[in-house]
Tab-separated table of C-alpha atoms in Angstrom:
chain	number	residue	atom	x	y	z
R	402	MET	CA	-85.750	90.069	58.795
R	403	ARG	CA	-82.503	91.685	57.787
R	404	ASN	CA	-80.716	89.596	60.360
R	405	ILE	CA	-81.827	86.381	59.176
R	406	SER	CA	-79.038	84.798	57.170
R	407	ASP	CA	-79.651	83.292	53.563
R	408	PHE	CA	-78.926	79.847	54.932
R	409	ASP	CA	-81.555	79.988	57.520
R	410	ILE	CA	-84.154	81.239	55.037
R	411	ILE	CA	-83.120	78.471	52.569
R	412	GLU	CA	-83.424	76.101	55.373
R	413	SER	CA	-86.860	77.333	56.084
R	414	VAL	CA	-88.001	77.108	52.492
R	415	LYS	CA	-86.653	73.629	52.469
R	416	ARG	CA	-88.838	72.572	55.337
R	417	GLY	CA	-91.953	73.794	53.511
R	418	ASN	CA	-92.274	77.441	54.318
R	419	SER	CA	-92.280	78.693	50.680
R	420	ALA	CA	-93.487	82.033	51.784
R	421	ASP	CA	-89.975	82.673	53.322
R	422	PHE	CA	-88.674	82.583	49.728
R	423	SER	CA	-90.003	86.178	49.281
R	424	ILE	CA	-87.319	87.380	51.792
R	425	LEU	CA	-84.756	86.109	49.427
R	426	ILE	CA	-86.466	87.676	46.478
R	427	ASP	CA	-86.615	91.198	48.346
R	428	ARG	CA	-82.902	90.847	49.276
R	429	TYR	CA	-81.527	90.152	45.680
R	430	LYS	CA	-84.183	91.547	43.053
R	431	ASN	CA	-82.882	94.967	42.706
R	432	LYS	CA	-79.172	93.837	42.359
R	433	ALA	CA	-79.878	91.271	39.992
R	434	PHE	CA	-82.278	93.296	38.149
R	435	SER	CA	-79.450	96.072	37.731
R	436	LEU	CA	-77.153	93.190	36.357
R	437	LEU	CA	-79.754	92.020	33.934
R	438	LYS	CA	-80.631	95.561	32.750
R	439	ARG	CA	-76.925	96.258	31.948
R	440	MET	CA	-76.561	92.870	30.185
R	441	LEU	CA	-79.877	92.778	28.150
R	442	LYS	CA	-80.018	96.609	27.661
R	443	ASN	CA	-83.818	96.240	27.936
R	444	GLU	CA	-85.740	96.777	31.287
R	445	PHE	CA	-88.778	94.672	30.230
R	446	ASP	CA	-86.527	91.738	29.262
R	447	ALA	CA	-84.526	92.171	32.471
R	448	GLU	CA	-87.722	91.914	34.606
R	449	GLU	CA	-89.275	89.004	32.766
R	450	VAL	CA	-85.847	86.960	32.845
R	451	LEU	CA	-85.420	87.807	36.624
R	452	GLN	CA	-88.803	86.343	37.146
R	453	ASP	CA	-87.700	83.115	35.468
R	454	CYS	CA	-84.471	83.217	37.509
R	455	PHE	CA	-86.216	83.235	40.947
R	456	LEU	CA	-88.311	80.407	39.805
R	457	LYS	CA	-85.395	78.350	38.751
R	458	ALA	CA	-83.747	79.213	41.984
R	459	TYR	CA	-86.876	77.964	43.834
R	460	ASN	CA	-87.091	74.875	41.773
R	461	SER	CA	-83.578	74.040	42.435
R	462	LEU	CA	-83.237	75.061	46.100
R	463	GLN	CA	-83.623	71.561	47.334
R	464	GLY	CA	-80.484	70.633	45.351
R	465	PHE	CA	-78.495	73.630	46.664
R	466	LYS	CA	-75.745	72.155	48.769
R	467	GLN	CA	-74.562	75.601	50.429
R	468	GLU	CA	-71.091	74.810	49.374
R	469	SER	CA	-70.970	78.343	48.033
R	470	LYS	CA	-72.776	81.728	48.917
R	471	PHE	CA	-76.423	81.891	47.802
R	472	SER	CA	-75.592	85.016	46.357
R	473	THR	CA	-72.845	83.463	43.955
R	474	TRP	CA	-75.166	80.516	43.120
R	475	PHE	CA	-78.085	82.695	42.263
R	476	TYR	CA	-75.979	85.103	40.125
R	477	LYS	CA	-74.639	82.184	38.256
R	478	ILE	CA	-78.294	81.239	37.372
R	479	VAL	CA	-79.045	84.990	36.468
R	480	TYR	CA	-75.902	85.226	34.424
R	481	ASN	CA	-76.497	82.040	32.430
R	482	THR	CA	-80.223	82.844	31.963
R	483	ALA	CA	-79.144	86.089	30.581
R	484	LEU	CA	-76.837	84.654	28.197
R	485	THR	CA	-79.406	82.181	27.114
R	486	ARG	CA	-81.798	84.999	26.537
R	487	LEU	CA	-79.153	87.001	24.455
R	488	SER	CA	-78.380	83.822	22.545
R	489	SER	CA	-82.101	83.345	21.748
R	490	ASN	CA	-82.244	86.921	20.599
R	491	LYS	CA	-79.447	86.046	18.145
R	492	ARG	CA	-76.988	88.286	19.905
R	493	LYS	CA	-73.370	87.470	19.479
R	494	ILE	CA	-72.030	85.648	22.662
R	495	GLU	CA	-68.191	85.615	23.158
R	496	ASN	CA	-66.543	83.009	24.821
R	497	GLU	CA	-63.893	83.626	27.586
R	498	MET	CA	-60.916	84.165	25.397
R	499	SER	CA	-62.599	86.144	22.571
R	500	SER	CA	-64.291	88.293	25.039
R	501	ILE	CA	-60.996	89.114	26.607
R	502	ASP	CA	-59.548	89.868	23.207
R	503	ASP	CA	-62.486	91.746	22.070
R	504	HIS	CA	-61.790	95.578	21.709
R	505	PHE	CA	-64.836	97.833	21.900
R	506	GLU	CA	-65.168	101.609	21.527
R	507	LEU	CA	-67.572	103.458	23.571
R	508	GLU	CA	-68.964	106.588	22.020
R	509	TYR	CA	-70.140	109.640	23.660
R	510	LYS	CA	-70.577	112.862	21.808
R	511	SER	CA	-71.007	116.040	23.904
R	512	ASN	CA	-69.755	119.490	24.156
R	513	ILE	CA	-68.342	121.092	27.241
R	514	ASN	CA	-71.558	123.244	27.977
R	515	GLU	CA	-73.699	120.102	28.003
R	516	PHE	CA	-71.268	118.352	30.348
R	517	ASP	CA	-71.383	121.412	32.860
R	518	ASN	CA	-75.109	120.523	33.700
R	519	ARG	CA	-74.528	116.859	33.852
R	520	GLU	CA	-73.704	114.699	36.871
R	521	MET	CA	-70.635	112.592	36.194
R	522	SER	CA	-72.187	109.555	37.605
R	523	ALA	CA	-75.123	109.919	35.231
R	524	LEU	CA	-72.575	110.189	32.351
R	525	LEU	CA	-70.774	106.990	33.510
R	526	LYS	CA	-74.105	105.173	33.792
R	527	LYS	CA	-74.941	105.942	30.303
R	528	LEU	CA	-71.335	104.768	29.281
R	529	ILE	CA	-71.646	101.569	31.323
R	530	SER	CA	-74.906	100.742	29.243
R	531	GLN	CA	-72.897	100.755	26.225
R	532	LEU	CA	-70.158	98.362	27.538
R	533	PRO	CA	-70.469	94.804	25.967
R	534	GLU	CA	-72.531	92.434	28.101
R	535	ASN	CA	-69.673	90.515	29.786
R	536	HIS	CA	-67.861	93.582	30.626
R	537	ALA	CA	-71.205	95.419	32.041
R	538	ALA	CA	-71.788	92.265	34.015
R	539	VAL	CA	-68.227	92.485	35.537
R	540	ILE	CA	-68.899	96.147	36.482
R	541	SER	CA	-72.197	95.533	37.831
R	542	MET	CA	-71.112	92.614	40.048
R	543	PHE	CA	-67.923	94.182	41.261
R	544	TYR	CA	-69.374	97.773	42.054
R	545	LEU	CA	-73.013	97.299	42.675
R	546	ASP	CA	-73.032	93.881	44.254
R	547	GLU	CA	-69.523	94.481	45.905
R	548	MET	CA	-68.480	90.904	44.802
R	549	SER	CA	-64.861	89.729	44.805
R	550	CYS	CA	-62.936	88.798	41.608
R	551	GLU	CA	-63.053	85.224	42.885
R	552	GLU	CA	-66.861	85.194	43.220
R	553	ILE	CA	-67.283	86.891	39.827
R	554	SER	CA	-64.906	84.383	38.278
R	555	GLU	CA	-67.201	81.618	39.663
R	556	VAL	CA	-70.350	83.043	38.335
R	557	MET	CA	-68.941	83.789	34.890
R	558	ASN	CA	-66.901	80.526	34.765
R	559	ILE	CA	-63.806	82.397	33.763
R	560	SER	CA	-60.320	82.833	35.343
R	561	ILE	CA	-59.807	85.515	37.881
R	562	SER	CA	-57.173	87.221	35.751
R	563	ASN	CA	-59.613	87.386	32.954
R	564	VAL	CA	-62.219	89.180	35.461
R	565	LYS	CA	-59.433	91.744	36.321
R	566	VAL	CA	-58.756	92.251	32.484
R	567	MET	CA	-62.273	92.952	31.718
R	568	LEU	CA	-62.595	95.151	34.762
R	569	TYR	CA	-59.483	97.322	33.892
R	570	ARG	CA	-60.546	97.289	30.178
R	571	SER	CA	-63.746	98.819	31.283
R	572	ARG	CA	-62.367	101.250	33.555
R	573	ASN	CA	-59.854	102.227	30.743
R	574	SER	CA	-62.416	102.672	28.036
R	575	LEU	CA	-64.520	104.802	30.372
R	576	LYS	CA	-61.278	107.079	31.068
R	577	ASN	CA	-60.617	107.176	27.296
R	578	ILE	CA	-64.027	108.405	26.300
R	579	ILE	CA	-63.701	111.108	28.962
R	580	ALA	CA	-60.238	112.095	27.715
R	581	ALA	CA	-61.497	112.098	24.103
R	582	ASN	CA	-64.252	114.514	24.894
R	583	ASN	CA	-61.874	116.746	26.837
R	584	LEU	CA	-63.557	116.258	30.004
R	585	ILE	CA	-60.684	115.702	32.000
R	586	GLU	CA	-60.225	119.160	33.332
R	587	GLU	CA	-63.917	119.125	34.381
R	588	LEU	CA	-63.436	115.752	36.023
R	589	LEU	CA	-60.384	116.655	38.073
G	9	MET	CA	-38.784	107.683	31.186
G	10	LYS	CA	-40.357	104.256	31.875
G	11	TYR	CA	-43.891	104.272	30.695
G	12	ILE	CA	-46.527	103.171	33.113
G	13	SER	CA	-49.605	101.464	31.247
G	14	ASP	CA	-53.141	101.880	32.393
G	15	GLU	CA	-53.300	98.196	33.616
G	16	ILE	CA	-50.531	98.908	36.123
G	17	LEU	CA	-52.375	102.036	37.248
G	18	ASN	CA	-55.493	99.993	37.783
G	19	LYS	CA	-53.503	97.537	39.888
G	20	TYR	CA	-51.961	100.549	41.699
G	21	ILE	CA	-55.476	101.735	42.451
G	22	ASP	CA	-56.676	98.298	43.742
G	23	GLY	CA	-53.660	97.655	45.887
G	24	GLU	CA	-52.263	94.768	43.790
G	25	LEU	CA	-48.632	95.953	43.371
G	26	SER	CA	-45.698	95.076	45.487
G	27	ALA	CA	-44.267	97.639	47.919
G	28	GLU	CA	-41.337	98.305	45.474
G	29	GLU	CA	-43.324	98.909	42.379
G	30	ILE	CA	-45.722	101.274	44.450
G	31	LYS	CA	-42.501	103.125	45.448
G	32	ASN	CA	-41.353	103.468	41.934
G	33	ILE	CA	-44.711	104.863	40.810
G	34	ASN	CA	-44.921	107.235	43.555
G	35	GLU	CA	-41.535	108.587	42.522
G	36	LEU	CA	-42.753	108.989	39.041
G	37	LEU	CA	-45.710	110.693	39.971
G	38	LEU	CA	-43.655	113.439	41.543
G	39	THR	CA	-42.225	114.359	38.125
G	40	ASP	CA	-44.580	112.960	35.480
G	41	THR	CA	-47.592	115.292	35.069
G	42	GLU	CA	-49.221	113.151	32.382
G	43	LEU	CA	-49.029	109.966	34.486
G	44	LYS	CA	-50.403	111.865	37.228
G	45	LYS	CA	-53.371	113.172	35.203
G	46	ARG	CA	-54.139	109.623	33.893
G	47	LEU	CA	-53.988	108.234	37.487
G	48	SER	CA	-56.358	110.971	38.729
G	49	VAL	CA	-58.786	110.177	36.010
G	50	LEU	CA	-58.681	106.624	36.594
G	51	LYS	CA	-59.251	107.103	40.333
G	52	ARG	CA	-62.170	109.383	39.700
G	53	VAL	CA	-63.693	106.831	37.358
G	54	ASN	CA	-63.345	104.310	40.237
G	55	THR	CA	-64.823	106.460	42.789
G	56	GLU	CA	-67.736	107.449	40.623
G	57	LEU	CA	-68.200	103.729	39.714
G	58	LYS	CA	-68.615	102.978	43.457
G	59	LYS	CA	-71.453	105.560	43.625
G	60	ILE	CA	-73.754	104.064	41.163
G	61	ARG	CA	-77.011	103.114	42.738
G	62	GLU	CA	-78.940	99.827	41.888
G	63	ASP	CA	-82.080	100.034	40.067
G	64	GLU	CA	-85.110	99.433	41.745
G	65	LEU	CA	-87.965	97.099	40.922
G	66	PRO	CA	-91.497	97.775	42.292
G	67	ALA	CA	-92.643	95.924	45.460
G	68	ALA	CA	-95.270	94.010	43.488
G	69	PHE	CA	-92.501	92.254	41.861
G	70	THR	CA	-92.069	90.007	44.753
G	71	GLN	CA	-95.614	89.324	44.936
G	72	ARG	CA	-95.841	88.421	41.163
G	73	VAL	CA	-93.015	85.902	41.507
G	74	MET	CA	-94.566	84.308	44.647
G	75	GLN	CA	-97.897	83.926	42.797
G	76	ARG	CA	-96.144	82.439	39.913
G	77	ILE	CA	-94.374	80.080	42.373
G	78	SER	CA	-97.446	79.027	44.344
G	79	LYS	CA	-99.467	78.528	40.985
G	80	LYS	CA	-96.683	76.419	39.401
G	81	TYR	CA	-96.340	74.145	42.617
G	82	ARG	CA	-99.838	74.053	43.761
G	83	LEU	CA	-101.029	72.408	40.506
G	84	PRO	CA	-99.035	69.111	40.847
G	85	LYS	CA	-100.202	68.942	44.465
G	86	GLU	CA	-103.858	68.876	43.309
G	87	GLN	CA	-103.039	66.394	40.582
G	88	LYS	CA	-101.425	64.116	43.260
G	89	LEU	CA	-104.563	64.266	45.304
G	90	PHE	CA	-106.724	63.446	42.230
G	91	ILE	CA	-104.497	60.487	41.290
G	92	THR	CA	-104.378	59.185	44.886
G	93	PHE	CA	-108.259	59.386	44.801
G	94	ILE	CA	-108.485	57.613	41.397
G	95	ILE	CA	-106.065	54.900	42.581
G	96	SER	CA	-107.972	54.439	45.794
G	97	PHE	CA	-111.362	54.107	44.084
G	98	PHE	CA	-110.122	51.605	41.749
G	99	SER	CA	-108.434	49.614	44.520
G	100	VAL	CA	-111.884	49.493	46.497
G	101	VAL	CA	-113.607	48.299	43.162
G	102	CYS	CA	-110.981	45.584	42.673
G	103	PHE	CA	-111.102	44.425	46.279
G	104	SER	CA	-114.979	44.319	46.099
G	105	ILE	CA	-114.761	42.059	42.922
G	106	ILE	CA	-112.213	39.865	44.420
G	107	GLY	CA	-114.209	39.629	47.764
G	108	TYR	CA	-117.286	38.853	45.775
G	109	ILE	CA	-115.505	35.974	44.018
G	110	VAL	CA	-113.941	34.699	47.072
G	111	ILE	CA	-117.297	34.775	48.915
G	112	ASN	CA	-118.895	33.072	46.026
G	113	ILE	CA	-116.531	30.272	46.270
G	114	ALA	CA	-116.782	30.060	50.026
G	115	SER	CA	-120.557	29.468	49.687
G	116	GLU	CA	-120.244	26.915	47.366
G	117	VAL	CA	-117.812	25.032	49.488
G	118	SER	CA	-120.172	25.644	52.629
G	119	GLU	CA	-122.860	23.660	50.813
G	120	THR	CA	-120.567	20.572	50.966
G	121	VAL	CA	-119.177	20.915	54.457
G	122	SER	CA	-121.317	20.797	57.374
G	123	SER	CA	-119.033	21.678	60.287
G	124	GLY	CA	-120.394	24.444	62.863
G	125	THR	CA	-117.717	27.170	62.068
G	126	GLU	CA	-117.942	26.793	58.463
G	127	LYS	CA	-121.832	26.975	58.688
G	128	THR	CA	-121.419	30.303	60.510
G	129	VAL	CA	-118.977	31.475	57.725
G	130	SER	CA	-121.194	30.263	55.151
G	131	LYS	CA	-124.129	32.157	56.724
G	132	TYR	CA	-122.377	35.431	56.584
G	133	SER	CA	-120.906	34.761	53.258
G	134	GLN	CA	-124.655	34.253	52.045
G	135	SER	CA	-125.877	37.530	53.414
G	136	LEU	CA	-122.718	39.427	51.849
G	137	ILE	CA	-123.264	37.742	48.567
G	138	GLN	CA	-126.927	38.805	48.593
G	139	THR	CA	-125.885	42.471	49.418
G	140	LEU	CA	-123.105	42.517	46.548
G	141	VAL	CA	-125.657	40.929	44.244
G	142	SER	CA	-128.326	43.560	45.132
G	143	THR	CA	-125.711	46.319	44.656
G	144	PHE	CA	-124.503	45.130	41.240
G	145	SER	CA	-127.773	44.077	39.809
G	146	GLY	CA	-130.474	45.730	37.640
G	147	LEU	CA	-130.393	49.615	37.486
G	148	ASN	CA	-127.484	49.855	40.024
G	149	ILE	CA	-125.089	48.210	37.638
G	150	SER	CA	-125.959	50.838	34.961
G	151	VAL	CA	-125.385	53.794	37.473
G	152	PHE	CA	-122.233	52.214	38.559
G	153	GLY	CA	-121.055	51.816	35.175
G	154	SER	CA	-121.714	55.290	34.092
G	155	ILE	CA	-119.859	56.735	37.232
G	156	LEU	CA	-116.907	54.369	36.284
G	157	SER	CA	-117.039	55.747	32.669
G	158	ILE	CA	-117.057	59.395	33.703
G	159	VAL	CA	-114.336	58.892	36.274
G	160	LEU	CA	-112.194	57.090	33.608
G	161	LEU	CA	-112.790	59.933	31.079
G	162	VAL	CA	-112.057	62.746	33.723
G	163	SER	CA	-108.940	60.948	34.908
G	164	GLY	CA	-107.784	60.399	31.263
G	165	TYR	CA	-108.238	63.994	30.443
G	166	PHE	CA	-106.059	64.950	33.440
G	167	PHE	CA	-103.369	62.533	32.607
G	168	PHE	CA	-103.333	63.747	28.975
G	169	GLU	CA	-102.887	67.346	30.366
G	170	MET	CA	-100.183	66.337	32.761
G	171	SER	CA	-98.149	64.677	30.011
G	172	LYS	CA	-98.620	67.761	27.852
G	173	GLN	CA	-97.487	70.076	30.602
G	174	SER	CA	-94.423	67.701	31.256
G	175	LYS	CA	-93.371	67.868	27.545
G	176	THR	CA	-93.794	71.626	27.737
G	177	LYS	CA	-91.575	71.857	30.714
G	178	LEU	CA	-88.862	69.565	29.299
G	179	SER	CA	-88.828	71.534	25.876
G	180	ASN	CA	-88.298	74.751	28.058
């Protein structure tokens, strides 16, 4: 199953083998769920939205022209559906420029003794969950889905340079919070 | 001493600087301990971010989505079959009525014409008329009317449900 390309699966589904769509679900569900969880900050909402995303993808599959990768096309659906959900929850959605200009501060109060028993990755995971939705989305797509900045820019409909700015800003804010809590020595 | 921003350090980590810029930073790193520390932390953050694992959904998730897909796309298929059945039924009824009228006219014509072929046609027409008259007369016509009414009511209900569902889909 792992060797079958997305292209072959899509062609099979288009021919009427709708059961083959489950292979695509299994292939992308966890990564898309991770992205949604970080954007929506809510596990229940993330699962519900992801179900809708797969339904939308199935519904639009006949119109998928294979001009881009299925993953890029699908993440576009996921990202836009997440934004719609956030909007319906009356959350503030920033547009491209305002999101770039937006300054956010991460907060993490800890003491050194607490950190001694804490995995660094667990701390970072906690801090990522505090990032604004679009920054969390960039981090998730870049590191978890190993997508290029070009692909992320296509998904988010923003320029590549803005993707990089968001990526750097996220890394810097994580670095700053570590520095602010005097955790650098432990980190190095 | 020239200040190297975090953005440049990030580009350094991602290998997006020119050979000359990399050389300059490498030289600074030999003497600037603060820069070295900042770079180390950023590198570590980058390394740790690469280690983040994806969140896992239960296997039942796939099943749930597939159930929703089959439920959503099976319903219109059934409705299509139902509509085909209704249209076929009404077509048969219409053709029967038209046939009845045509045969009636033919039988009237046959009374005035006395050629051999037309007599044969007239003979068959007469028997068909009798069959149709016996089918649509007396109690049979009431039964036929009742069935037709039920079919009309059921199809009306389904059409109403379909338009309601379409409106819901559009509003979503």
